[in-house]
Coordinates of C-alpha atoms in Angstrom, one line a residue:
M1 CA 156.8 129.7 96.5
T2 CA 153.9 127.7 95.1
Q3 CA 155.9 124.5 95.1
T4 CA 156.8 125.0 98.8
T5 CA 153.2 125.7 99.7
D6 CA 152.0 122.6 97.9
A7 CA 154.7 120.5 99.6
L8 CA 153.6 121.7 103.0
A9 CA 150.0 121.0 102.3
D10 CA 150.9 117.6 101.0
A11 CA 152.9 116.9 104.1
R12 CA 150.0 117.8 106.4
A13 CA 147.5 115.6 104.7
P14 CA 146.8 112.3 106.4
R15 CA 147.9 109.2 104.5
P16 CA 147.1 105.6 105.0
G17 CA 149.8 103.9 107.0
R18 CA 151.2 107.2 108.4
Q19 CA 150.9 108.2 112.0
P20 CA 148.7 111.3 112.3
R21 CA 149.9 114.2 114.4
R22 CA 148.0 114.1 117.7
P23 CA 145.9 117.3 117.8
A24 CA 146.3 119.6 120.8
R25 CA 142.5 120.1 121.2
V26 CA 140.0 117.4 122.4
H27 CA 139.7 114.6 120.0
R28 CA 136.5 114.6 117.9
A29 CA 135.8 111.1 119.1
W30 CA 134.8 112.5 122.5
F31 CA 132.2 114.8 120.9
V32 CA 130.8 111.9 119.0
A33 CA 130.6 109.9 122.2
A34 CA 128.9 112.9 123.9
V35 CA 126.3 113.1 121.2
T36 CA 125.7 109.3 121.5
F37 CA 125.3 109.7 125.2
V38 CA 122.7 112.4 124.8
T39 CA 120.9 110.4 122.2
I40 CA 120.7 107.3 124.4
I41 CA 119.4 109.5 127.3
G42 CA 116.7 110.8 124.9
A43 CA 115.9 107.2 124.0
A44 CA 115.3 106.4 127.7
A45 CA 112.2 108.7 127.5
F46 CA 110.2 106.4 125.2
R47 CA 111.5 103.3 127.1
S48 CA 110.1 104.8 130.3
L49 CA 106.6 105.7 129.2
P50 CA 104.7 102.5 128.4
G51 CA 104.4 101.3 132.0
L52 CA 103.0 104.7 133.0
L53 CA 100.3 104.6 130.3
I54 CA 98.4 101.4 131.2
D55 CA 96.2 102.8 133.9
P56 CA 95.4 106.2 132.2
L57 CA 94.5 104.6 128.9
H58 CA 92.4 102.0 130.6
E59 CA 90.5 104.6 132.5
E60 CA 90.0 107.0 129.5
F61 CA 89.2 104.5 126.7
N62 CA 88.1 101.5 128.8
W63 CA 90.6 99.4 126.9
S64 CA 91.6 96.2 128.6
R65 CA 95.0 96.0 130.1
G66 CA 95.7 93.1 127.8
T67 CA 94.9 95.2 124.8
I68 CA 97.3 98.0 126.0
G69 CA 99.8 95.4 126.8
A70 CA 99.6 94.1 123.2
A71 CA 100.8 97.5 121.9
V72 CA 103.8 97.3 124.3
S73 CA 104.3 93.7 123.2
I74 CA 104.6 94.7 119.5
N75 CA 107.0 97.5 120.5
L76 CA 109.3 95.2 122.4
A77 CA 109.2 92.5 119.8
L78 CA 110.1 94.8 117.0
Y79 CA 112.8 96.4 119.1
G80 CA 114.4 93.0 119.4
L81 CA 113.8 91.7 115.9
T82 CA 115.0 94.8 114.1
A83 CA 118.2 95.0 116.2
P84 CA 120.1 92.2 114.4
F85 CA 119.8 94.2 111.1
A86 CA 120.6 97.6 112.6
A87 CA 124.3 97.2 112.1
A88 CA 123.7 96.3 108.5
L89 CA 121.5 99.5 108.1
M90 CA 124.2 101.6 109.6
D91 CA 126.9 100.1 107.4
R92 CA 124.8 100.6 104.3
F93 CA 123.4 104.1 105.0
G94 CA 125.6 105.5 107.7
I95 CA 125.1 106.0 111.5
R96 CA 124.0 109.6 111.2
R97 CA 121.2 108.9 108.7
V98 CA 119.9 105.8 110.5
V99 CA 119.8 107.4 113.9
A100 CA 118.3 110.7 112.7
V101 CA 115.5 108.9 110.8
A102 CA 114.9 106.5 113.8
L103 CA 114.4 109.5 116.1
V104 CA 112.0 111.2 113.8
V105 CA 110.0 107.9 113.5
I106 CA 109.9 107.6 117.3
A107 CA 108.7 111.2 117.6
L108 CA 106.0 110.7 115.0
G109 CA 104.8 107.5 116.7
S110 CA 104.7 109.1 120.1
G111 CA 103.2 112.4 118.9
L112 CA 100.4 110.9 116.9
T113 CA 99.1 109.0 120.0
V114 CA 97.7 112.3 121.3
W115 CA 94.9 112.1 118.7
M116 CA 94.2 108.4 118.8
T117 CA 90.7 107.2 119.5
A118 CA 90.9 103.5 118.4
V119 CA 93.0 100.5 119.5
W120 CA 94.5 100.0 116.0
Q121 CA 96.0 103.5 116.3
L122 CA 97.7 102.6 119.5
L123 CA 99.1 99.4 117.9
L124 CA 100.3 101.4 114.9
C125 CA 101.8 104.4 116.7
W126 CA 103.3 103.0 119.9
G127 CA 103.7 99.4 118.7
L128 CA 104.9 99.6 115.1
L129 CA 106.5 103.1 114.7
V130 CA 108.1 103.4 118.1
G131 CA 109.2 99.8 118.0
L132 CA 110.8 100.0 114.6
G133 CA 112.5 103.4 115.4
S134 CA 113.9 102.2 118.7
G135 CA 115.1 98.8 117.3
S136 CA 116.9 100.6 114.5
M137 CA 119.3 102.4 116.8
A138 CA 119.4 101.1 120.4
L139 CA 121.4 97.9 120.5
A140 CA 123.8 98.6 117.6
F141 CA 124.3 102.3 118.0
A142 CA 126.7 102.5 121.0
A143 CA 128.7 99.4 119.9
T144 CA 129.2 100.8 116.4
V145 CA 130.3 104.2 117.6
T146 CA 132.7 102.7 120.1
N147 CA 134.3 100.3 117.6
R148 CA 134.7 103.0 114.8
W149 CA 135.9 106.0 116.9
F150 CA 138.0 104.4 119.6
T151 CA 140.9 102.0 119.8
E152 CA 141.8 103.0 123.3
R153 CA 139.4 103.5 126.2
R154 CA 136.8 101.3 124.6
G155 CA 135.8 99.8 128.0
L156 CA 135.4 103.3 129.5
V157 CA 133.3 104.5 126.6
T158 CA 131.2 101.4 126.6
G159 CA 130.6 101.8 130.4
I160 CA 129.7 105.5 130.0
L161 CA 127.2 104.8 127.1
T162 CA 125.7 101.9 129.1
A163 CA 125.2 104.3 132.1
A164 CA 123.5 106.8 129.7
S165 CA 120.4 104.5 129.5
A166 CA 120.2 104.3 133.3
S167 CA 120.8 108.0 133.6
G168 CA 118.0 108.7 131.2
Q169 CA 115.6 106.4 133.0
L170 CA 116.5 108.2 136.3
I171 CA 115.7 111.6 134.6
F172 CA 112.6 110.7 132.7
L173 CA 110.7 108.2 134.9
P174 CA 110.0 110.6 137.7
L175 CA 109.4 113.5 135.3
L176 CA 107.0 111.6 133.1
S177 CA 105.1 110.1 136.1
W178 CA 104.7 113.6 137.5
I179 CA 103.3 114.8 134.1
V180 CA 100.9 111.9 133.9
T181 CA 99.7 112.4 137.4
E182 CA 99.3 116.2 137.2
H183 CA 98.6 116.9 133.6
D184 CA 97.3 113.6 132.0
W185 CA 99.1 111.2 129.7
R186 CA 99.0 113.3 126.5
P187 CA 101.5 115.9 127.7
A188 CA 103.8 113.0 128.6
A189 CA 103.5 111.6 125.1
V190 CA 104.3 115.0 123.6
T191 CA 107.3 115.3 126.0
V192 CA 108.7 112.0 124.6
A193 CA 108.2 113.2 121.0
L194 CA 110.0 116.5 121.7
A195 CA 112.8 114.7 123.5
A196 CA 113.4 112.6 120.4
L197 CA 113.2 115.6 118.0
A198 CA 115.5 117.7 120.2
V199 CA 118.3 115.2 119.7
V200 CA 118.1 115.1 115.9
P201 CA 120.0 118.4 115.2
F202 CA 122.9 117.3 117.5
V203 CA 123.0 114.0 115.6
W204 CA 122.9 115.6 112.2
L205 CA 125.4 118.3 112.9
L206 CA 127.9 116.7 115.2
L207 CA 127.8 112.9 114.6
R208 CA 129.9 111.5 111.8
D209 CA 130.0 107.9 110.5
H210 CA 133.8 107.4 110.7
P211 CA 136.9 109.3 111.8
A212 CA 138.2 109.4 108.3
D213 CA 135.2 111.6 107.3
V214 CA 136.9 114.5 109.2
G215 CA 140.5 113.4 108.4
L216 CA 141.3 111.9 111.8
A217 CA 142.5 108.6 113.1
P218 CA 140.4 106.8 115.8
Y219 CA 141.2 107.9 119.3
G220 CA 144.3 106.1 120.4
A221 CA 145.2 104.8 117.0
K222 CA 148.8 105.1 115.8
E223 CA 147.9 105.2 112.1
F224 CA 145.3 106.9 110.0
T225 CA 142.7 104.4 108.7
A226 CA 140.7 105.0 105.6
K227 CA 137.0 104.6 105.8
P228 CA 136.1 101.1 104.7
E229 CA 133.7 100.4 101.9
P230 CA 130.2 99.1 103.0
V231 CA 130.3 95.3 103.3
P232 CA 127.7 93.8 101.1
G233 CA 125.5 91.0 102.3
A234 CA 125.6 91.9 106.0
A235 CA 121.9 91.3 106.5
R236 CA 122.2 88.0 104.5
R237 CA 125.0 86.9 106.8
A238 CA 122.8 87.6 109.8
V239 CA 120.1 85.3 108.5
T240 CA 122.7 82.6 107.4
V241 CA 124.3 82.6 110.9
L242 CA 120.8 82.2 112.5
F243 CA 120.0 79.2 110.3
S244 CA 123.3 77.6 111.3
A245 CA 122.9 78.4 115.0
V246 CA 119.3 77.0 115.4
R247 CA 120.7 73.6 114.5
T248 CA 122.6 73.5 117.8
G249 CA 121.3 72.9 121.2
P250 CA 123.2 75.6 123.1
F251 CA 121.6 78.3 120.9
W252 CA 118.1 77.2 122.1
L253 CA 119.2 77.1 125.7
L254 CA 120.9 80.6 125.5
A255 CA 117.9 82.0 123.6
G256 CA 115.5 80.4 126.1
T257 CA 117.3 81.7 129.2
F258 CA 117.6 85.2 127.7
A259 CA 113.9 85.2 126.7
I260 CA 113.1 84.5 130.3
C261 CA 115.5 87.3 131.3
G262 CA 113.5 89.8 129.1
A263 CA 110.2 88.4 130.3
S264 CA 111.2 89.1 134.0
T265 CA 112.7 92.5 133.3
N266 CA 111.4 94.7 130.4
G267 CA 108.2 92.7 130.0
L268 CA 107.4 92.3 133.7
I269 CA 108.9 94.9 135.9
Q270 CA 109.4 97.7 133.5
T271 CA 105.9 97.4 132.0
H272 CA 103.8 96.2 135.0
F273 CA 105.5 97.3 138.2
V274 CA 104.0 100.8 138.3
P275 CA 100.4 99.7 137.6
A276 CA 100.8 96.8 140.1
A277 CA 102.1 99.1 142.8
H278 CA 99.3 101.6 142.0
D279 CA 96.8 98.7 142.6
H280 CA 98.1 98.5 146.2
G281 CA 97.6 102.3 146.7
M282 CA 101.2 103.5 146.0
P283 CA 101.3 106.8 144.1
I284 CA 102.4 106.6 140.5
T285 CA 105.3 109.0 141.1
A286 CA 106.6 106.9 144.0
A287 CA 106.4 103.7 142.0
A288 CA 108.1 105.3 139.0
S289 CA 110.9 106.7 141.3
L290 CA 111.5 103.1 142.6
L291 CA 111.8 101.9 139.0
A292 CA 114.2 104.7 138.2
V293 CA 116.5 103.4 141.1
V294 CA 116.6 100.1 139.3
G295 CA 118.2 101.9 136.3
V296 CA 121.0 103.2 138.6
F297 CA 121.9 99.9 140.1
D298 CA 121.9 97.9 136.9
V299 CA 125.1 99.7 135.9
V300 CA 126.8 98.6 139.1
G301 CA 125.5 95.0 138.6
T302 CA 126.6 94.8 135.0
V303 CA 130.2 96.0 135.8
A304 CA 130.4 93.6 138.7
S305 CA 129.0 90.7 136.6
G306 CA 131.7 91.4 134.0
W307 CA 134.3 91.1 136.7
F308 CA 132.8 87.8 137.9
T309 CA 132.6 86.4 134.4
D310 CA 136.3 86.8 134.0
R311 CA 136.9 84.7 137.1
F312 CA 134.0 82.2 137.5
E313 CA 132.2 79.7 135.3
P314 CA 129.5 81.7 133.3
R315 CA 127.0 78.8 133.4
R316 CA 127.0 78.8 137.2
L317 CA 126.8 82.6 137.3
L318 CA 123.7 82.5 135.1
A319 CA 122.1 79.8 137.3
V320 CA 122.7 81.9 140.4
Y321 CA 121.4 85.1 138.9
Y322 CA 118.2 83.5 137.6
A323 CA 117.6 81.5 140.8
L324 CA 117.9 84.6 143.0
R325 CA 115.7 86.6 140.7
G326 CA 113.1 84.0 140.8
V327 CA 113.1 83.9 144.6
S328 CA 112.8 87.7 144.8
L329 CA 109.7 87.6 142.6
L330 CA 108.0 85.1 144.8
F331 CA 108.3 87.6 147.7
L332 CA 107.2 90.7 145.7
P333 CA 103.4 90.3 146.3
M334 CA 104.0 90.5 150.0
L335 CA 106.1 93.7 149.6
L336 CA 103.7 95.8 147.6
A337 CA 102.1 98.4 149.9
P338 CA 100.7 102.0 149.8
S339 CA 104.0 103.4 151.0
V340 CA 107.7 102.6 150.4
H341 CA 109.3 100.6 153.2
P342 CA 112.8 99.1 153.7
P343 CA 112.1 95.6 152.3
M344 CA 110.7 97.1 149.1
V345 CA 113.9 99.2 148.8
F346 CA 116.0 96.1 149.3
F347 CA 114.0 94.4 146.5
I348 CA 114.5 97.3 144.1
V349 CA 118.3 97.5 144.8
F350 CA 118.7 93.7 144.4
Y351 CA 116.6 93.7 141.2
G352 CA 118.7 96.6 139.8
L353 CA 121.9 94.7 140.5
D354 CA 120.5 91.6 138.8
W355 CA 118.7 93.4 135.9
V356 CA 121.3 93.0 133.2
A357 CA 123.9 91.1 135.1
T358 CA 123.0 88.2 132.8
V359 CA 124.5 89.9 129.8
P360 CA 128.3 89.3 130.4
P361 CA 128.0 85.5 131.1
T362 CA 125.6 85.1 128.2
L363 CA 127.9 86.9 125.8
A364 CA 130.8 84.8 127.1
L365 CA 128.9 81.6 126.4
C366 CA 128.1 82.8 122.9
R367 CA 131.7 83.5 122.3
E368 CA 132.7 80.1 123.6
Q369 CA 130.2 78.3 121.5
Y370 CA 130.2 80.2 118.2
G371 CA 133.6 81.9 117.9
E372 CA 133.7 84.4 115.0
D373 CA 130.0 84.3 114.6
S374 CA 129.4 85.0 118.3
A375 CA 128.4 88.7 117.9
I376 CA 125.7 87.9 115.3
V377 CA 124.5 84.9 117.4
F378 CA 124.3 87.2 120.4
G379 CA 122.3 89.7 118.4
W380 CA 119.7 86.9 117.8
V381 CA 119.8 85.9 121.4
L382 CA 119.1 89.5 122.3
A383 CA 116.1 89.4 119.9
S384 CA 114.8 86.4 121.9
H385 CA 115.2 88.6 125.0
Q386 CA 112.8 91.1 123.5
V387 CA 110.4 88.4 122.3
G388 CA 110.2 87.1 125.9
A389 CA 109.6 90.6 127.1
A390 CA 106.9 91.2 124.5
A391 CA 105.1 88.0 125.5
V392 CA 104.9 88.9 129.2
A393 CA 104.0 92.5 128.5
F394 CA 100.9 91.2 126.8
L395 CA 100.1 88.2 129.0
G396 CA 100.7 90.2 132.2
G397 CA 98.0 92.6 131.2
V398 CA 95.6 89.7 130.2
A399 CA 96.3 88.1 133.6
R400 CA 95.5 91.3 135.4
D401 CA 92.2 91.6 133.6
A402 CA 91.3 87.9 134.3
F403 CA 92.4 87.7 138.0
G404 CA 92.0 91.2 139.2
S405 CA 95.7 91.3 140.4
Y406 CA 99.2 90.6 139.3
D407 CA 100.0 88.0 141.9
V408 CA 99.8 85.1 139.5
V409 CA 102.2 87.0 137.1
W410 CA 104.8 87.3 139.9
Y411 CA 104.6 83.6 140.8
A412 CA 104.7 82.4 137.2
S413 CA 107.7 84.6 136.4
G414 CA 109.5 83.3 139.5
A415 CA 108.9 79.7 138.2
L416 CA 110.2 80.7 134.8
C417 CA 113.4 82.1 136.4
A418 CA 113.9 78.7 138.2
A419 CA 113.6 77.0 134.8
A420 CA 116.2 79.4 133.4
A421 CA 118.6 78.5 136.1
L422 CA 118.3 74.8 135.3
M423 CA 118.7 75.5 131.5
A424 CA 121.9 77.5 132.2
L425 CA 123.4 74.6 134.0
V426 CA 122.9 72.1 131.2
I427 CA 124.5 74.2 128.5
R428 CA 127.3 71.9 127.4
R429 CA 130.9 73.0 127.3
R430 CA 132.4 73.3 123.9
P431 CA 135.4 70.8 123.7
V432 CA 138.8 72.4 123.4
R433 CA 140.4 71.2 120.2
T434 CA 144.1 70.2 120.7
P435 CA 146.4 70.0 117.7
V436 CA 147.4 66.5 116.6
L437 CA 151.2 66.1 116.8
A438 CA 152.9 64.5 113.9
Q439 CA 154.3 61.1 114.6

């Protein structure tokens, strides 16, 4: 009897190379994807707040907009520069630990701002802590979960997790703007901290690093796969690939165009659109709602851009995207008004469609130019995106202090987008190597 029981238990245990029995219940991968979705929605809270804080902090502490923009700049720069190493952190310490610690650091940074009285405290809390926390999870989190837990439906899961950021922006921007308007900025900062902390128990209890941790194969896999050992030297390889890529011209063109992309999206519109609209008499809640609509249409634009990238030359697509974005920015000063009108709605819809449409063709060009190292190179190109965003988040505030309006910022950003369009067109094609036939 004992031998029979042992034999049955042994037969039920998953083995490497053996096809696991498909469970009747919902696969655990979908619960992991759901936790990831909720986490990214929570992350949208602290991405939504900086642009809403500029005017309240300026009025209460008399800090210049350039100074406040410096804190946002540090936040965006660290978000980008930390991201290339996030995958290495998750490989070394596990997804669950890295994401949970990152959320706690974000909650700490946002919560401590309630008691700040000096500029250095703003730079430390919102710049350093929130920047490091967000950079440790945002860019690598969804990709790592998708790659480990799914072999089928990866495109669907990636689309859903991408939509989570836009959904979170749609939820939190109007909510936080209402809190700032009706109850001051401190309750809004506390709301962000609580949103980050509220996700931590779900991450710790439901998220697992690999399907093998719970005795499952990835969703759609035919065979059970053992959990791989951590790959040593992942961070070192990221730096090595960077040193190799910077010796090539296409890297600087890709990094330069994507820096301008970040400058004209996260650094410009996400940070300065709300205070600029408020300068023209538009209520903060109305301006924030318009910005939330951008988050809805960027999902549509990204999916459509991926479809175009499969069918058209990615250099030309990038040139068209940047050129149209630059033209739209030149018209923006004429569209800002106390109320929302149809031309402004058209601008918001267009900017949403164009917001991250640059990602698929940029990734395609990285793949064409750098082959097996393309993912790491793209991570550094993404870092340049955030550095560009950081520069304009700071310089936009300085320009508003110096000129009394944001008009020069819109015009300068439009010119930068025109430069990005030209840069995209001069990225050389990588020659296709044909095998030499033996004579």
